[in-house]
GROMACS .gro file of C-alpha atoms in nm:
model
  360
    1UNK     CA    1  -1.023  -2.224  -1.541
    2UNK     CA    2  -1.022  -2.038  -1.873
    3UNK     CA    3  -0.737  -1.825  -2.009
    4UNK     CA    4  -0.811  -1.493  -2.179
    5UNK     CA    5  -0.626  -1.184  -2.300
    6UNK     CA    6  -0.836  -0.906  -2.148
    7UNK     CA    7  -0.802  -0.578  -1.964
    8UNK     CA    8  -0.827  -0.535  -1.589
    9UNK     CA    9  -1.178  -0.388  -1.589
   10UNK     CA   10  -1.324  -0.683  -1.777
   11UNK     CA   11  -1.118  -0.935  -1.580
   12UNK     CA   12  -1.251  -0.802  -1.248
   13UNK     CA   13  -1.606  -0.799  -1.386
   14UNK     CA   14  -1.578  -1.161  -1.500
   15UNK     CA   15  -1.431  -1.263  -1.163
   16UNK     CA   16  -1.733  -1.110  -0.991
   17UNK     CA   17  -1.974  -1.303  -1.212
   18UNK     CA   18  -1.782  -1.623  -1.146
   19UNK     CA   19  -1.803  -1.559  -0.771
   20UNK     CA   20  -2.182  -1.550  -0.787
   21UNK     CA   21  -2.249  -1.178  -0.824
   22UNK     CA   22  -2.594  -1.144  -0.979
   23UNK     CA   23  -2.664  -0.773  -0.944
   24UNK     CA   24  -2.459  -0.472  -1.045
   25UNK     CA   25  -2.574  -0.117  -0.985
   26UNK     CA   26  -2.350   0.162  -1.101
   27UNK     CA   27  -2.291   0.477  -1.301
   28UNK     CA   28  -2.037   0.549  -1.578
   29UNK     CA   29  -1.720   0.732  -1.480
   30UNK     CA   30  -1.374   0.707  -1.635
   31UNK     CA   31  -1.158   0.498  -1.602
   32UNK     CA   32  -1.390   0.220  -1.481
   33UNK     CA   33  -1.670   0.256  -1.739
   34UNK     CA   34  -1.569  -0.061  -1.933
   35UNK     CA   35  -1.663  -0.265  -1.626
   36UNK     CA   36  -2.035  -0.176  -1.613
   37UNK     CA   37  -2.046  -0.178  -1.993
   38UNK     CA   38  -1.926  -0.538  -1.994
   39UNK     CA   39  -2.156  -0.642  -1.710
   40UNK     CA   40  -2.461  -0.491  -1.881
   41UNK     CA   41  -2.436  -0.773  -2.132
   42UNK     CA   42  -2.274  -1.043  -1.922
   43UNK     CA   43  -2.504  -1.051  -1.618
   44UNK     CA   44  -2.826  -1.127  -1.813
   45UNK     CA   45  -2.648  -1.427  -1.965
   46UNK     CA   46  -2.625  -1.587  -1.620
   47UNK     CA   47  -2.967  -1.478  -1.494
   48UNK     CA   48  -2.840  -1.165  -1.322
   49UNK     CA   49  -2.945  -0.801  -1.337
   50UNK     CA   50  -2.766  -0.484  -1.441
   51UNK     CA   51  -2.891  -0.146  -1.322
   52UNK     CA   52  -2.752   0.187  -1.439
   53UNK     CA   53  -2.858   0.401  -1.146
   54UNK     CA   54  -2.931   0.773  -1.159
   55UNK     CA   55  -2.610   0.842  -0.969
   56UNK     CA   56  -2.346   0.687  -0.749
   57UNK     CA   57  -2.554   0.790  -0.446
   58UNK     CA   58  -2.834   0.567  -0.565
   59UNK     CA   59  -2.598   0.285  -0.663
   60UNK     CA   60  -2.476   0.234  -0.306
   61UNK     CA   61  -2.829   0.227  -0.168
   62UNK     CA   62  -2.944  -0.024  -0.428
   63UNK     CA   63  -2.671  -0.256  -0.301
   64UNK     CA   64  -2.810  -0.230   0.051
   65UNK     CA   65  -3.152  -0.349  -0.065
   66UNK     CA   66  -3.014  -0.617  -0.295
   67UNK     CA   67  -2.790  -0.755  -0.021
   68UNK     CA   68  -3.081  -0.782   0.222
   69UNK     CA   69  -3.272  -0.959  -0.052
   70UNK     CA   70  -3.004  -1.228  -0.059
   71UNK     CA   71  -2.808  -1.138  -0.373
   72UNK     CA   72  -2.435  -1.118  -0.411
   73UNK     CA   73  -2.403  -0.766  -0.548
   74UNK     CA   74  -2.144  -0.506  -0.636
   75UNK     CA   75  -2.071  -0.168  -0.787
   76UNK     CA   76  -1.766  -0.010  -0.944
   77UNK     CA   77  -1.670   0.354  -0.961
   78UNK     CA   78  -1.384   0.603  -0.958
   79UNK     CA   79  -1.275   0.873  -0.712
   80UNK     CA   80  -1.553   1.137  -0.737
   81UNK     CA   81  -1.822   0.868  -0.762
   82UNK     CA   82  -1.676   0.681  -0.467
   83UNK     CA   83  -1.703   1.002  -0.263
   84UNK     CA   84  -2.074   1.025  -0.342
   85UNK     CA   85  -2.128   0.675  -0.204
   86UNK     CA   86  -2.016   0.769   0.148
   87UNK     CA   87  -2.363   0.790   0.303
   88UNK     CA   88  -2.475   0.462   0.145
   89UNK     CA   89  -2.159   0.282   0.254
   90UNK     CA   90  -2.208   0.409   0.609
   91UNK     CA   91  -2.562   0.266   0.611
   92UNK     CA   92  -2.434  -0.062   0.463
   93UNK     CA   93  -2.177  -0.091   0.744
   94UNK     CA   94  -2.445  -0.007   1.000
   95UNK     CA   95  -2.678  -0.272   0.858
   96UNK     CA   96  -2.400  -0.530   0.810
   97UNK     CA   97  -2.494  -0.587   0.448
   98UNK     CA   98  -2.231  -0.782   0.251
   99UNK     CA   99  -2.141  -0.636  -0.089
  100UNK     CA  100  -1.838  -0.541  -0.297
  101UNK     CA  101  -1.715  -0.200  -0.415
  102UNK     CA  102  -1.444  -0.172  -0.680
  103UNK     CA  103  -1.280   0.169  -0.684
  104UNK     CA  104  -1.063   0.243  -0.987
  105UNK     CA  105  -0.906   0.547  -0.826
  106UNK     CA  106  -0.838   0.867  -1.016
  107UNK     CA  107  -0.631   1.170  -0.915
  108UNK     CA  108  -0.786   1.438  -0.703
  109UNK     CA  109  -0.893   1.621  -0.498
  110UNK     CA  110  -1.222   1.709  -0.662
  111UNK     CA  111  -1.276   1.600  -1.018
  112UNK     CA  112  -0.904   1.546  -1.069
  113UNK     CA  113  -0.788   1.359  -1.379
  114UNK     CA  114  -0.805   1.009  -1.519
  115UNK     CA  115  -0.446   0.890  -1.472
  116UNK     CA  116  -0.309   0.627  -1.240
  117UNK     CA  117  -0.286   0.723  -0.874
  118UNK     CA  118  -0.291   0.607  -0.512
  119UNK     CA  119  -0.496   0.900  -0.391
  120UNK     CA  120  -0.806   0.724  -0.253
  121UNK     CA  121  -0.620   0.545   0.027
  122UNK     CA  122  -0.722   0.774   0.313
  123UNK     CA  123  -1.086   0.780   0.209
  124UNK     CA  124  -1.118   0.405   0.151
  125UNK     CA  125  -0.924   0.301   0.459
  126UNK     CA  126  -1.020   0.563   0.716
  127UNK     CA  127  -1.316   0.777   0.612
  128UNK     CA  128  -1.606   0.577   0.467
  129UNK     CA  129  -1.900   0.781   0.586
  130UNK     CA  130  -2.021   0.896   0.927
  131UNK     CA  131  -1.987   0.714   1.256
  132UNK     CA  132  -1.643   0.560   1.225
  133UNK     CA  133  -1.744   0.239   1.049
  134UNK     CA  134  -1.480   0.054   0.847
  135UNK     CA  135  -1.488  -0.162   0.537
  136UNK     CA  136  -1.254  -0.447   0.452
  137UNK     CA  137  -1.009  -0.288   0.205
  138UNK     CA  138  -0.782  -0.489  -0.022
  139UNK     CA  139  -0.560  -0.383  -0.312
  140UNK     CA  140  -0.423  -0.604  -0.591
  141UNK     CA  141  -0.094  -0.545  -0.770
  142UNK     CA  142  -0.159  -0.735  -1.095
  143UNK     CA  143  -0.463  -0.826  -1.302
  144UNK     CA  144  -0.428  -1.192  -1.209
  145UNK     CA  145  -0.419  -1.102  -0.842
  146UNK     CA  146  -0.719  -0.873  -0.896
  147UNK     CA  147  -0.914  -1.168  -1.037
  148UNK     CA  148  -0.836  -1.379  -0.729
  149UNK     CA  149  -0.913  -1.090  -0.493
  150UNK     CA  150  -1.246  -0.994  -0.650
  151UNK     CA  151  -1.348  -1.360  -0.659
  152UNK     CA  152  -1.268  -1.401  -0.290
  153UNK     CA  153  -1.406  -1.062  -0.185
  154UNK     CA  154  -1.763  -1.190  -0.205
  155UNK     CA  155  -1.675  -1.471   0.037
  156UNK     CA  156  -1.512  -1.223   0.277
  157UNK     CA  157  -1.816  -0.997   0.252
  158UNK     CA  158  -2.051  -1.283   0.338
  159UNK     CA  159  -1.827  -1.426   0.610
  160UNK     CA  160  -1.817  -1.101   0.805
  161UNK     CA  161  -2.132  -0.929   0.673
  162UNK     CA  162  -1.933  -0.630   0.557
  163UNK     CA  163  -1.870  -0.421   0.248
  164UNK     CA  164  -1.539  -0.507   0.083
  165UNK     CA  165  -1.355  -0.235  -0.110
  166UNK     CA  166  -1.120  -0.349  -0.385
  167UNK     CA  167  -0.891  -0.050  -0.433
  168UNK     CA  168  -0.733  -0.029  -0.778
  169UNK     CA  169  -0.635   0.236  -1.031
  170UNK     CA  170  -0.613   0.300  -1.405
  171UNK     CA  171  -0.278   0.124  -1.438
  172UNK     CA  172  -0.439  -0.205  -1.341
  173UNK     CA  173  -0.786  -0.151  -1.485
  174UNK     CA  174  -0.674  -0.037  -1.833
  175UNK     CA  175  -0.383  -0.279  -1.877
  176UNK     CA  176  -0.438  -0.587  -2.093
  177UNK     CA  177  -0.276  -0.918  -1.998
  178UNK     CA  178  -0.326  -1.292  -2.019
  179UNK     CA  179  -0.515  -1.409  -1.711
  180UNK     CA  180  -0.675  -1.727  -1.587
  181UNK     CA  181  -1.040  -1.684  -1.493
  182UNK     CA  182  -1.209  -1.900  -1.230
  183UNK     CA  183  -1.513  -2.120  -1.308
  184UNK     CA  184  -1.866  -2.007  -1.227
  185UNK     CA  185  -1.971  -2.080  -0.870
  186UNK     CA  186  -2.292  -2.276  -0.826
  187UNK     CA  187  -2.540  -2.044  -0.655
  188UNK     CA  188  -2.671  -2.336  -0.452
  189UNK     CA  189  -2.330  -2.361  -0.284
  190UNK     CA  190  -2.321  -1.999  -0.164
  191UNK     CA  191  -2.351  -1.924   0.211
  192UNK     CA  192  -2.692  -1.950   0.376
  193UNK     CA  193  -2.819  -1.603   0.472
  194UNK     CA  194  -3.168  -1.699   0.585
  195UNK     CA  195  -3.105  -1.595   0.946
  196UNK     CA  196  -3.093  -1.223   0.863
  197UNK     CA  197  -3.251  -1.159   0.521
  198UNK     CA  198  -3.568  -0.957   0.484
  199UNK     CA  199  -3.851  -1.207   0.445
  200UNK     CA  200  -4.229  -1.212   0.430
  201UNK     CA  201  -4.383  -1.125   0.766
  202UNK     CA  202  -4.622  -1.404   0.860
  203UNK     CA  203  -4.757  -1.259   1.182
  204UNK     CA  204  -4.838  -0.921   1.336
  205UNK     CA  205  -4.621  -0.982   1.642
  206UNK     CA  206  -4.357  -0.715   1.689
  207UNK     CA  207  -4.090  -0.972   1.772
  208UNK     CA  208  -4.149  -1.145   1.437
  209UNK     CA  209  -4.055  -0.844   1.227
  210UNK     CA  210  -3.726  -0.846   1.043
  211UNK     CA  211  -3.610  -0.507   0.922
  212UNK     CA  212  -3.297  -0.346   0.784
  213UNK     CA  213  -3.188  -0.060   1.010
  214UNK     CA  214  -2.875   0.116   1.131
  215UNK     CA  215  -3.031   0.309   1.421
  216UNK     CA  216  -3.057   0.106   1.739
  217UNK     CA  217  -3.246   0.207   2.050
  218UNK     CA  218  -3.192   0.244   2.339
  219UNK     CA  219  -2.849   0.410   2.321
  220UNK     CA  220  -2.692   0.113   2.499
  221UNK     CA  221  -2.789  -0.105   2.200
  222UNK     CA  222  -2.602   0.127   1.965
  223UNK     CA  223  -2.297   0.105   2.189
  224UNK     CA  224  -2.319  -0.275   2.190
  225UNK     CA  225  -2.321  -0.266   1.811
  226UNK     CA  226  -2.008  -0.046   1.806
  227UNK     CA  227  -1.837  -0.299   2.032
  228UNK     CA  228  -1.946  -0.576   1.796
  229UNK     CA  229  -1.790  -0.392   1.501
  230UNK     CA  230  -1.468  -0.335   1.695
  231UNK     CA  231  -1.449  -0.708   1.768
  232UNK     CA  232  -1.507  -0.781   1.398
  233UNK     CA  233  -1.219  -0.553   1.297
  234UNK     CA  234  -0.996  -0.728   1.550
  235UNK     CA  235  -1.086  -1.062   1.390
  236UNK     CA  236  -0.984  -0.925   1.052
  237UNK     CA  237  -0.646  -0.825   1.189
  238UNK     CA  238  -0.591  -1.166   1.346
  239UNK     CA  239  -0.725  -1.383   1.062
  240UNK     CA  240  -0.733  -1.191   0.735
  241UNK     CA  241  -0.423  -0.968   0.719
  242UNK     CA  242  -0.238  -1.018   0.391
  243UNK     CA  243   0.091  -0.889   0.260
  244UNK     CA  244   0.381  -0.975   0.029
  245UNK     CA  245   0.751  -0.976   0.112
  246UNK     CA  246   0.993  -0.966  -0.182
  247UNK     CA  247   1.370  -1.009  -0.132
  248UNK     CA  248   1.353  -0.899   0.231
  249UNK     CA  249   1.567  -1.182   0.370
  250UNK     CA  250   1.885  -0.973   0.371
  251UNK     CA  251   1.748  -0.633   0.271
  252UNK     CA  252   1.918  -0.319   0.394
  253UNK     CA  253   1.676  -0.093   0.206
  254UNK     CA  254   1.305  -0.166   0.250
  255UNK     CA  255   1.054  -0.013   0.009
  256UNK     CA  256   0.686   0.001   0.107
  257UNK     CA  257   0.425   0.017  -0.170
  258UNK     CA  258   0.076  -0.114  -0.242
  259UNK     CA  259  -0.140  -0.183  -0.545
  260UNK     CA  260  -0.004  -0.100  -0.890
  261UNK     CA  261   0.290   0.084  -0.734
  262UNK     CA  262   0.389  -0.241  -0.566
  263UNK     CA  263   0.438  -0.398  -0.907
  264UNK     CA  264   0.652  -0.103  -1.019
  265UNK     CA  265   0.862  -0.114  -0.703
  266UNK     CA  266   0.916  -0.489  -0.741
  267UNK     CA  267   1.092  -0.416  -1.071
  268UNK     CA  268   1.292  -0.137  -0.905
  269UNK     CA  269   1.407  -0.386  -0.641
  270UNK     CA  270   1.531  -0.620  -0.914
  271UNK     CA  271   1.725  -0.337  -1.077
  272UNK     CA  272   1.875  -0.227  -0.745
  273UNK     CA  273   1.986  -0.583  -0.671
  274UNK     CA  274   2.166  -0.595  -1.006
  275UNK     CA  275   2.354  -0.281  -0.902
  276UNK     CA  276   2.454  -0.435  -0.571
  277UNK     CA  277   2.198  -0.261  -0.350
  278UNK     CA  278   2.031  -0.500  -0.105
  279UNK     CA  279   1.676  -0.375  -0.155
  280UNK     CA  280   1.349  -0.546  -0.073
  281UNK     CA  281   0.975  -0.479  -0.098
  282UNK     CA  282   0.704  -0.501   0.167
  283UNK     CA  283   0.364  -0.475  -0.002
  284UNK     CA  284   0.049  -0.452   0.208
  285UNK     CA  285  -0.229  -0.640   0.029
  286UNK     CA  286  -0.500  -0.572   0.286
  287UNK     CA  287  -0.504  -0.201   0.364
  288UNK     CA  288  -0.762  -0.251   0.638
  289UNK     CA  289  -0.667  -0.460   0.823
  290UNK     CA  290  -0.321  -0.309   0.777
  291UNK     CA  291  -0.022  -0.542   0.837
  292UNK     CA  292   0.116  -0.326   1.117
  293UNK     CA  293   0.243  -0.617   1.327
  294UNK     CA  294   0.430  -0.766   1.033
  295UNK     CA  295   0.590  -0.431   0.947
  296UNK     CA  296   0.676  -0.380   1.312
  297UNK     CA  297   0.860  -0.714   1.325
  298UNK     CA  298   1.098  -0.648   1.035
  299UNK     CA  299   1.472  -0.667   1.111
  300UNK     CA  300   1.537  -0.300   1.181
  301UNK     CA  301   1.880  -0.374   1.326
  302UNK     CA  302   1.987  -0.456   0.969
  303UNK     CA  303   1.776  -0.205   0.775
  304UNK     CA  304   1.951   0.120   0.684
  305UNK     CA  305   1.678   0.284   0.477
  306UNK     CA  306   1.297   0.266   0.472
  307UNK     CA  307   1.112   0.437   0.187
  308UNK     CA  308   0.738   0.454   0.122
  309UNK     CA  309   0.654   0.490  -0.249
  310UNK     CA  310   0.312   0.609  -0.362
  311UNK     CA  311   0.142   0.776  -0.655
  312UNK     CA  312   0.012   1.039  -0.416
  313UNK     CA  313   0.138   1.372  -0.283
  314UNK     CA  314   0.140   1.403   0.013
  315UNK     CA  315   0.182   1.040   0.110
  316UNK     CA  316  -0.127   0.861   0.241
  317UNK     CA  317  -0.021   0.506   0.329
  318UNK     CA  318   0.292   0.673   0.466
  319UNK     CA  319   0.107   0.752   0.790
  320UNK     CA  320   0.026   0.385   0.853
  321UNK     CA  321   0.379   0.274   0.769
  322UNK     CA  322   0.523   0.528   1.014
  323UNK     CA  323   0.284   0.413   1.288
  324UNK     CA  324   0.379   0.050   1.222
  325UNK     CA  325   0.752   0.121   1.230
  326UNK     CA  326   0.706   0.291   1.569
  327UNK     CA  327   1.013   0.509   1.542
  328UNK     CA  328   1.260   0.225   1.487
  329UNK     CA  329   1.374   0.397   1.166
  330UNK     CA  330   1.287   0.716   0.984
  331UNK     CA  331   1.059   0.650   0.686
  332UNK     CA  332   1.150   0.846   0.375
  333UNK     CA  333   0.889   0.916   0.107
  334UNK     CA  334   0.892   0.922  -0.271
  335UNK     CA  335   0.574   1.010  -0.455
  336UNK     CA  336   0.423   1.139  -0.777
  337UNK     CA  337   0.084   1.307  -0.782
  338UNK     CA  338  -0.197   1.425  -1.007
  339UNK     CA  339  -0.177   1.122  -1.236
  340UNK     CA  340   0.198   1.129  -1.290
  341UNK     CA  341   0.327   0.772  -1.283
  342UNK     CA  342   0.607   0.634  -1.070
  343UNK     CA  343   0.864   0.444  -1.276
  344UNK     CA  344   1.117   0.181  -1.165
  345UNK     CA  345   1.400   0.405  -1.286
  346UNK     CA  346   1.280   0.693  -1.068
  347UNK     CA  347   1.264   0.469  -0.764
  348UNK     CA  348   1.613   0.334  -0.830
  349UNK     CA  349   1.747   0.688  -0.868
  350UNK     CA  350   1.579   0.804  -0.547
  351UNK     CA  351   1.712   0.510  -0.346
  352UNK     CA  352   2.067   0.569  -0.468
  353UNK     CA  353   2.045   0.940  -0.391
  354UNK     CA  354   1.924   0.867  -0.039
  355UNK     CA  355   2.205   0.622   0.020
  356UNK     CA  356   2.466   0.863  -0.114
  357UNK     CA  357   2.325   1.141   0.101
  358UNK     CA  358   2.360   0.931   0.415
  359UNK     CA  359   2.707   0.804   0.325
  360UNK     CA  360   2.597   0.441   0.291
   0.00000   0.00000   0.00000
């Protein structure tokens, strides 16, 4: 381990290199541009390759080819660029090509701004391209957690042959902190992919060909593949769901938040506790699979208030929280949009207003 004082973009880039990433293909877009800028110099130092593609559309498709060539590979982008990658991501899901996408979200819709936000949730979690395919989506709250998550994301991608989306925002990517970076992985120790990689064809027999394709014929084969994906997503829910509970043991007010907002809400919980309010935080870390069972098993007989906090208007994770609660309690919402930041003081004020309004 090495300790450095660096910003989130560079920390995530270095974590990817340490995990064995040896190809990056991407395109500059604020606020993630420091990540490819850093990797353009760092990857050649470890025998890797950096490609500035013509566009984000091309970036995603380069990952498909690189993955089938056996490389651990990734791209990073922000909201509008992430949208352009939809077709490529859909093909990647259909071809089961492991790779990592880091989205440093920016406000939208459209071009939006460059502030902190939670406005890519619906796209990343529910709408990655045609056909209903899903990616593994995970969201860190701190730079140190982002380092661990990016480092592990390549293992998750290889384990399940899936794209992994690390969903972040400007608050995390542009903040500078002291972090511990993991050591470089030995490439010889990475998972064996020889059973599915594109290789030299040594015979003319049809059954010996190995191709990368997302269209399967006859139709029954395509259905079998959809069933296979559904089973994979069920495995994620059973084995890979991650979340954080903070001061929930006796909480009467439960706040739901993810990513950078989770860090903000954690501080709000501390302030509320000092003022005698029994508040707690439930922070989903994996957004798909979403910790719906864990949210559903909270002690609703004790909970008086449930509030979802996001830097998005209207709420996006709110829908999944409401589904997980299953009507046991009404879920209130507090959000800021367009790049306006949520602050701990605002959350504290909102909680107190809600409690006063209900007579608690």
